[in-house]
Tab-separated table of C-alpha atoms in Angstrom:
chain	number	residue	atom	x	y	z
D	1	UNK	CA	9.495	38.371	12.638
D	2	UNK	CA	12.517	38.971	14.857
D	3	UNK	CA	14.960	37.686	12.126
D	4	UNK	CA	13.096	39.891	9.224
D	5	UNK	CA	13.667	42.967	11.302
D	6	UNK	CA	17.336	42.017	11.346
D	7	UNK	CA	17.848	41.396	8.045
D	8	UNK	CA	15.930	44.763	7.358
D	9	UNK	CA	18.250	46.631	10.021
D	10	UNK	CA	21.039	44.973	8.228
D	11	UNK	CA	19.854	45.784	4.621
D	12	UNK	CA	18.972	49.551	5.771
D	13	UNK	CA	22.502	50.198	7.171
D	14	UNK	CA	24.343	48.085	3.835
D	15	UNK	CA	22.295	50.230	2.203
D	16	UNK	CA	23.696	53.991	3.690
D	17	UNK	CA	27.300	52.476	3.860
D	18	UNK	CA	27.150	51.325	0.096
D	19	UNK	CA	26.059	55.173	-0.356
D	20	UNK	CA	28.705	57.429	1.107
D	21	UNK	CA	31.453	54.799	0.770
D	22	UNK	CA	33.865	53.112	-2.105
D	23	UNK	CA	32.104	49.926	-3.807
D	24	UNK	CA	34.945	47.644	-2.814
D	25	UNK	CA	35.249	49.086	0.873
D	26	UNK	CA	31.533	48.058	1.108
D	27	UNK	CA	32.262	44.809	-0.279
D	28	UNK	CA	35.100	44.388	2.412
D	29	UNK	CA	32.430	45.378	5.102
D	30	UNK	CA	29.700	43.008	3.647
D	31	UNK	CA	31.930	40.290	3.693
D	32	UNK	CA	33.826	40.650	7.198
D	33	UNK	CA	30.550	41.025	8.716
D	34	UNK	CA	29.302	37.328	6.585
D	35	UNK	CA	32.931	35.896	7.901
D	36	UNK	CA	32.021	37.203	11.575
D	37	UNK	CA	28.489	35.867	11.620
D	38	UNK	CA	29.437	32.280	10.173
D	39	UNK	CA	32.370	32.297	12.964
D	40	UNK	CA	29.877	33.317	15.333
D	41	UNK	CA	27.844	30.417	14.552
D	42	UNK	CA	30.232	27.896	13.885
D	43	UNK	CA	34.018	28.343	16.613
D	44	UNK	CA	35.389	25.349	16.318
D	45	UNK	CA	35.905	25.401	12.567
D	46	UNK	CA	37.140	29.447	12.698
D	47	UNK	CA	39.489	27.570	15.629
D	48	UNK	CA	40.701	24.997	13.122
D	49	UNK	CA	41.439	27.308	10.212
D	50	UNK	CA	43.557	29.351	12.694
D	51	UNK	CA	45.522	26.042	13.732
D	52	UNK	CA	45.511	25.835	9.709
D	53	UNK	CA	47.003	28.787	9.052
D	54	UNK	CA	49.119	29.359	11.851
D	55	UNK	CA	52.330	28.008	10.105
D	56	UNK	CA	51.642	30.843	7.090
D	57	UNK	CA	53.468	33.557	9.409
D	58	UNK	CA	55.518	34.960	6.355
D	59	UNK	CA	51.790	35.545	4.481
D	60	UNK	CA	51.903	38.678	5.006
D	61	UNK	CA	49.163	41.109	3.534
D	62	UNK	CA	50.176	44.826	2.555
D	63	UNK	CA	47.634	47.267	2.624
D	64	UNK	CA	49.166	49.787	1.091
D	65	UNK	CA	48.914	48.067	-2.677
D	66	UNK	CA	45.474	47.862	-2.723
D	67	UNK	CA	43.957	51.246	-4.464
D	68	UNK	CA	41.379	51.561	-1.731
D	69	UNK	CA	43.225	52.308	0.957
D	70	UNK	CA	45.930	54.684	-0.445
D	71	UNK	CA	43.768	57.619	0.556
D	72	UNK	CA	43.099	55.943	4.209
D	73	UNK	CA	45.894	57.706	6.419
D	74	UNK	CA	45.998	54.472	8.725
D	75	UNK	CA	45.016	51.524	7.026
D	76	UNK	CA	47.641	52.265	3.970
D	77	UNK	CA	50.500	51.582	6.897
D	78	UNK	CA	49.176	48.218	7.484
D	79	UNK	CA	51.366	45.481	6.877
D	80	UNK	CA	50.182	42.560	8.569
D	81	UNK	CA	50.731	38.507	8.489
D	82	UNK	CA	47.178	37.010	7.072
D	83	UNK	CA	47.078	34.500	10.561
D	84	UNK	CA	47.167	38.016	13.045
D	85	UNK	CA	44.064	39.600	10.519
D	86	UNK	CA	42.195	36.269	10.643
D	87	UNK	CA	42.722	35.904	14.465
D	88	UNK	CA	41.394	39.244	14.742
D	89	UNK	CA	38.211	38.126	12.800
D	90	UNK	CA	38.096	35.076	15.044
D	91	UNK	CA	38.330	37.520	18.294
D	92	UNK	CA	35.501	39.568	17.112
D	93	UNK	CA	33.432	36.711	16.580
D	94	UNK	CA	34.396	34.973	19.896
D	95	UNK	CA	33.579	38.273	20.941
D	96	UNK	CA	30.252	38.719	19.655
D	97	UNK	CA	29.298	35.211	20.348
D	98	UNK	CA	29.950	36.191	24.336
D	99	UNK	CA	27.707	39.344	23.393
D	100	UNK	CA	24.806	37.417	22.182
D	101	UNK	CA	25.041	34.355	24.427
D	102	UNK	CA	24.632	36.952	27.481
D	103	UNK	CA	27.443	38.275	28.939
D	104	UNK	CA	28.737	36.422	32.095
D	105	UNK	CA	32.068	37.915	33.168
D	106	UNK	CA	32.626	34.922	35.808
D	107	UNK	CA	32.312	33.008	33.366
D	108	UNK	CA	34.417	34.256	30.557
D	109	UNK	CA	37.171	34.997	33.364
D	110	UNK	CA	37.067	31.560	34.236
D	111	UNK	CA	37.178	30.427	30.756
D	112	UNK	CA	40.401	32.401	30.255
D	113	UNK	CA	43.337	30.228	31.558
D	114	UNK	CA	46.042	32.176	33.747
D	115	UNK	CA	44.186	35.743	33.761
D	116	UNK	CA	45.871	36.041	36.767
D	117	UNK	CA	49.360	35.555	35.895
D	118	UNK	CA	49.178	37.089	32.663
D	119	UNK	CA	48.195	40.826	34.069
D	120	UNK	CA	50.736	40.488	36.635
D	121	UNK	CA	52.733	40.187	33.643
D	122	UNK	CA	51.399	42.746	31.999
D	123	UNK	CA	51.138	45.030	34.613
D	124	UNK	CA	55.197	44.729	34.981
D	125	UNK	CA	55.404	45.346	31.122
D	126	UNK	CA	53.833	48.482	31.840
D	127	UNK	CA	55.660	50.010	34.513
D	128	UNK	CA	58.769	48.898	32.640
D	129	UNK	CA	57.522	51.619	30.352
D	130	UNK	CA	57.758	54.708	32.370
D	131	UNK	CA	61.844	54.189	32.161
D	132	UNK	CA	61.482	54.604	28.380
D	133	UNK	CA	62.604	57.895	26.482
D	134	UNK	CA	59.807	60.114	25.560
D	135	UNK	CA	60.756	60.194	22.287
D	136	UNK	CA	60.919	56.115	21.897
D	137	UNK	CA	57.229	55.692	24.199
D	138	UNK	CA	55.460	55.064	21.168
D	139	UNK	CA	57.660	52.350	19.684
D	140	UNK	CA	57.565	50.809	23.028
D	141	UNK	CA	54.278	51.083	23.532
D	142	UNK	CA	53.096	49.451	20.687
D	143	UNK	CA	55.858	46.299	20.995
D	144	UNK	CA	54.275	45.996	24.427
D	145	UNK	CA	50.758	45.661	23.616
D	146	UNK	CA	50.746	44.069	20.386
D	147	UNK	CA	52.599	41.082	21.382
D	148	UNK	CA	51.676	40.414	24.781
D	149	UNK	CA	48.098	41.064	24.415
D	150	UNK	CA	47.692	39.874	21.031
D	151	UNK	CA	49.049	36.785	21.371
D	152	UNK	CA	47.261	35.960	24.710
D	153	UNK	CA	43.902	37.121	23.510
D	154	UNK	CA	44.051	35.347	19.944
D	155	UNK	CA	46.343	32.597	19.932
């Protein structure tokens, strides 16, 4: 019964999305949410396609020639290697696997080698900030926390 009103919750919302939205935008959706419940399911095999991939740095996926997104103000920017948009995918799954397993911070904190070192890290990346021009914060900003956190949370 549980998994019938899921798959009816589910169905419902597919529904209203496939609606209001672009056909291939709620393909994209259908599909990232299939990729993130197999990943959920199965994180040592999203793990090892990652380790795959990993050497495919120059695959790099532009947003901006797909049709779809040339009316999206954000997403058309997007120019992104295929291994960071995959280890996003695995993060939300990891993610959602935490969610649904029942969330036990002292244990995800203690499954997350050097925490500790890593935000006294960051914490010095971010006061290094406050010496940067106004007008370059943004650029900053962003080579701060993309890297740093990126890499630490995904790879």
């Amino acid at each position: 019964m549980r998994r019938f009103l899921w798959l009816a919750t589910v169905s419902i919302l597919a529904a209203a999305v496939a609606a209001f939205v672009h056909p291939l935008l709620s393909l994209s959706i259908l599909f990232f949410s299939i990729a993130v419940w197999f990943l959920v399911r199965n994180l040592s095999f999203g793990l090892l396609v990652l380790i795959f991939f990993f050497p495919y740095l120059g695959l790099m996926i532009d947003f901006s020639t797909f049709d779809i997104f040339k009316d999206v103000p954000y997403l058309k920017s997007i120019n992104a290697p295929f291994i960071d948009l995959y280890g996003l995918l695995l993060f939300v799954a990891w993610g959602t696997h935490w969610i649904f397993k029942g969330l036990n911070i002292k244990k995800l904190v203690s499954e997350l080698p050097f925490l500790k070192s890593y935000l006294v890290f960051w914490f010095s990346g971010l006061l290094s900030l406050l010496k940067i021009p106004y007008i370059q914060f943004n650029a900053s900003l962003k080579y701060f926390a993309r890297p740093f956190t990126f890499f630490y949370l995904v790879f």
